């Protein structure tokens, strides 16, 4: 047993957050698609696939260190937004929340002297820095384009 109970519980909770983000982004992708914004929809489908992979990476890690995988219940994602800006604000908030959760896990790993867990989580620290930056950048772009010209930003996203 290379991992203690607290870290196992913390990492299982993180699997839940990653899968929950994945479902939220699938839901957002569907919302954008219904608005005729296929570029945004594709962006969020890719985002969802990444979040799923983040969760699976923890599942594999727990297997490697002898921790029990217990995937938590996933809450129903939000399915409606007033505006594109509203949806993107939710995207930023979610990534900021995941970042705070990762930091708390790093602190737990450090206090438990779980060096392997701490090392494993550093990948997520870097990943979250990129995610929060990209979410904020997308929100700022959407604010500058405005709802009336969102199709232009959508087209630019689709060609990425
Ligand atoms: Mg993630």
Short mmCIF file of C-alpha atoms and ligand atoms in Angstrom, two decimals:
data_model
loop_
_atom_site.label_atom_id
_atom_site.label_comp_id
_atom_site.label_asym_id
_atom_site.label_seq_id
_atom_site.Cartn_x
_atom_site.Cartn_y
_atom_site.Cartn_z
CA UNK A 1 0.00 0.00 0.00
CA UNK A 2 1.70 3.16 -1.24
CA UNK A 3 -1.19 5.51 -0.61
CA UNK A 4 -3.11 6.33 2.56
CA UNK A 5 -6.88 6.61 3.08
CA UNK A 6 -7.05 10.41 2.98
CA UNK A 7 -5.19 10.66 -0.33
CA UNK A 8 -7.26 7.82 -1.80
CA UNK A 9 -10.46 9.65 -0.82
CA UNK A 10 -9.10 12.95 -2.15
CA UNK A 11 -8.11 11.46 -5.49
CA UNK A 12 -11.46 9.69 -5.85
CA UNK A 13 -13.19 13.02 -5.25
CA UNK A 14 -10.97 14.52 -7.97
CA UNK A 15 -12.01 11.77 -10.41
CA UNK A 16 -15.57 12.94 -9.72
CA UNK A 17 -14.65 16.58 -10.45
CA UNK A 18 -12.94 15.69 -13.73
CA UNK A 19 -15.83 13.49 -14.91
CA UNK A 20 -18.32 16.10 -13.76
CA UNK A 21 -16.43 18.74 -15.79
CA UNK A 22 -16.48 16.36 -18.77
CA UNK A 23 -20.28 16.03 -18.53
CA UNK A 24 -20.66 19.79 -18.09
CA UNK A 25 -18.63 20.42 -21.25
CA UNK A 26 -20.64 17.86 -23.25
CA UNK A 27 -23.74 19.70 -22.07
CA UNK A 28 -22.20 23.06 -23.09
CA UNK A 29 -21.20 21.62 -26.47
CA UNK A 30 -24.82 20.60 -27.05
CA UNK A 31 -26.03 24.07 -26.00
CA UNK A 32 -23.61 25.77 -28.44
CA UNK A 33 -24.56 23.35 -31.23
CA UNK A 34 -28.24 24.16 -30.70
CA UNK A 35 -27.36 27.86 -31.06
CA UNK A 36 -25.73 27.14 -34.41
CA UNK A 37 -22.24 27.74 -32.99
CA UNK A 38 -20.44 24.64 -34.24
CA UNK A 39 -16.94 25.96 -33.56
CA UNK A 40 -17.70 26.43 -29.85
CA UNK A 41 -19.48 23.05 -29.80
CA UNK A 42 -16.39 21.32 -31.17
CA UNK A 43 -14.16 23.20 -28.72
CA UNK A 44 -16.26 21.92 -25.77
CA UNK A 45 -16.42 18.36 -27.10
CA UNK A 46 -12.60 18.36 -27.18
CA UNK A 47 -12.54 19.89 -23.71
CA UNK A 48 -14.86 17.12 -22.46
CA UNK A 49 -12.58 14.43 -23.91
CA UNK A 50 -9.61 16.03 -22.11
CA UNK A 51 -11.44 16.10 -18.77
CA UNK A 52 -12.37 12.43 -19.20
CA UNK A 53 -8.69 11.66 -19.78
CA UNK A 54 -7.74 13.65 -16.64
CA UNK A 55 -10.12 11.47 -14.61
CA UNK A 56 -8.84 8.24 -16.19
CA UNK A 57 -5.26 9.24 -15.45
CA UNK A 58 -6.16 9.29 -11.73
CA UNK A 59 -7.96 5.93 -12.05
CA UNK A 60 -4.75 4.42 -13.49
CA UNK A 61 -2.59 6.10 -10.82
CA UNK A 62 -4.74 4.73 -8.00
CA UNK A 63 -4.38 1.28 -9.58
CA UNK A 64 -0.59 1.68 -9.66
CA UNK A 65 -0.32 2.66 -5.98
CA UNK A 66 -2.84 0.18 -4.63
CA UNK A 67 -5.65 2.65 -3.89
CA UNK A 68 -9.28 1.62 -4.30
CA UNK A 69 -11.17 3.40 -7.07
CA UNK A 70 -14.63 4.56 -5.98
CA UNK A 71 -16.05 6.92 -8.57
CA UNK A 72 -18.39 9.39 -6.85
CA UNK A 73 -21.84 10.32 -8.00
CA UNK A 74 -21.77 12.84 -10.85
CA UNK A 75 -24.20 15.74 -10.51
CA UNK A 76 -26.48 16.58 -13.42
CA UNK A 77 -24.80 19.26 -15.54
CA UNK A 78 -26.29 22.67 -16.17
CA UNK A 79 -27.97 22.66 -19.58
CA UNK A 80 -29.04 26.23 -20.21
CA UNK A 81 -27.41 29.65 -20.38
CA UNK A 82 -28.74 33.13 -21.09
CA UNK A 83 -25.83 34.13 -23.34
CA UNK A 84 -22.54 32.84 -24.72
CA UNK A 85 -20.75 35.05 -22.21
CA UNK A 86 -22.77 33.44 -19.40
CA UNK A 87 -21.71 29.95 -20.57
CA UNK A 88 -18.05 30.97 -20.86
CA UNK A 89 -18.14 32.56 -17.41
CA UNK A 90 -19.29 29.19 -16.08
CA UNK A 91 -16.36 27.56 -17.95
CA UNK A 92 -13.88 29.92 -16.23
CA UNK A 93 -15.49 29.38 -12.79
CA UNK A 94 -15.35 25.60 -13.19
CA UNK A 95 -11.66 25.63 -14.12
CA UNK A 96 -10.86 27.96 -11.21
CA UNK A 97 -12.74 25.62 -8.87
CA UNK A 98 -10.84 22.56 -10.17
CA UNK A 99 -7.59 24.49 -9.68
CA UNK A 100 -8.45 25.19 -6.04
CA UNK A 101 -9.26 21.49 -5.55
CA UNK A 102 -5.92 20.46 -7.08
CA UNK A 103 -4.06 22.89 -4.80
CA UNK A 104 -5.86 21.42 -1.77
CA UNK A 105 -4.83 17.93 -2.90
CA UNK A 106 -1.21 19.03 -3.33
CA UNK A 107 -1.29 20.41 0.22
CA UNK A 108 -2.77 17.14 1.48
CA UNK A 109 -0.07 15.11 -0.32
CA UNK A 110 2.61 17.34 1.22
CA UNK A 111 1.18 17.12 4.74
CA UNK A 112 0.86 13.32 4.41
CA UNK A 113 4.45 13.17 3.07
CA UNK A 114 3.08 11.39 -0.01
CA UNK A 115 5.89 12.32 -2.40
CA UNK A 116 4.57 10.16 -5.21
CA UNK A 117 1.13 11.75 -4.95
CA UNK A 118 2.67 15.22 -4.79
CA UNK A 119 4.74 14.50 -7.90
CA UNK A 120 1.73 13.04 -9.72
CA UNK A 121 -0.38 16.11 -8.90
CA UNK A 122 2.19 18.57 -10.27
CA UNK A 123 1.09 17.56 -13.77
CA UNK A 124 -2.40 18.80 -12.83
CA UNK A 125 -1.02 22.07 -11.42
CA UNK A 126 0.55 22.83 -14.81
CA UNK A 127 -2.51 21.61 -16.72
CA UNK A 128 -4.79 23.88 -14.65
CA UNK A 129 -2.60 26.90 -15.31
CA UNK A 130 -3.10 26.28 -19.04
CA UNK A 131 -6.83 25.54 -18.67
CA UNK A 132 -7.62 28.67 -16.64
CA UNK A 133 -5.62 30.83 -19.05
CA UNK A 134 -7.36 29.38 -22.10
CA UNK A 135 -10.82 29.68 -20.49
CA UNK A 136 -10.21 33.32 -19.49
CA UNK A 137 -8.84 34.14 -22.95
CA UNK A 138 -11.91 32.66 -24.62
CA UNK A 139 -14.22 34.63 -22.30
CA UNK A 140 -12.32 37.86 -23.02
CA UNK A 141 -12.49 37.25 -26.78
CA UNK A 142 -16.24 36.59 -26.56
CA UNK A 143 -16.72 39.81 -24.58
CA UNK A 144 -14.83 41.79 -27.22
CA UNK A 145 -16.73 40.22 -30.14
CA UNK A 146 -20.12 40.64 -28.43
CA UNK A 147 -23.19 38.41 -28.96
CA UNK A 148 -23.99 39.99 -32.34
CA UNK A 149 -20.66 39.03 -33.86
CA UNK A 150 -20.18 35.70 -32.07
CA UNK A 151 -20.43 33.78 -35.36
CA UNK A 152 -17.08 35.30 -36.37
CA UNK A 153 -15.39 34.01 -33.22
CA UNK A 154 -17.17 30.68 -33.74
CA UNK A 155 -15.70 30.41 -37.23
CA UNK A 156 -12.23 31.19 -35.89
CA UNK A 157 -12.58 28.45 -33.25
CA UNK A 158 -13.73 25.91 -35.82
CA UNK A 159 -10.61 26.43 -37.90
CA UNK A 160 -8.21 25.75 -34.98
MG1 LIG B 1 -9.24 18.63 -15.92
#
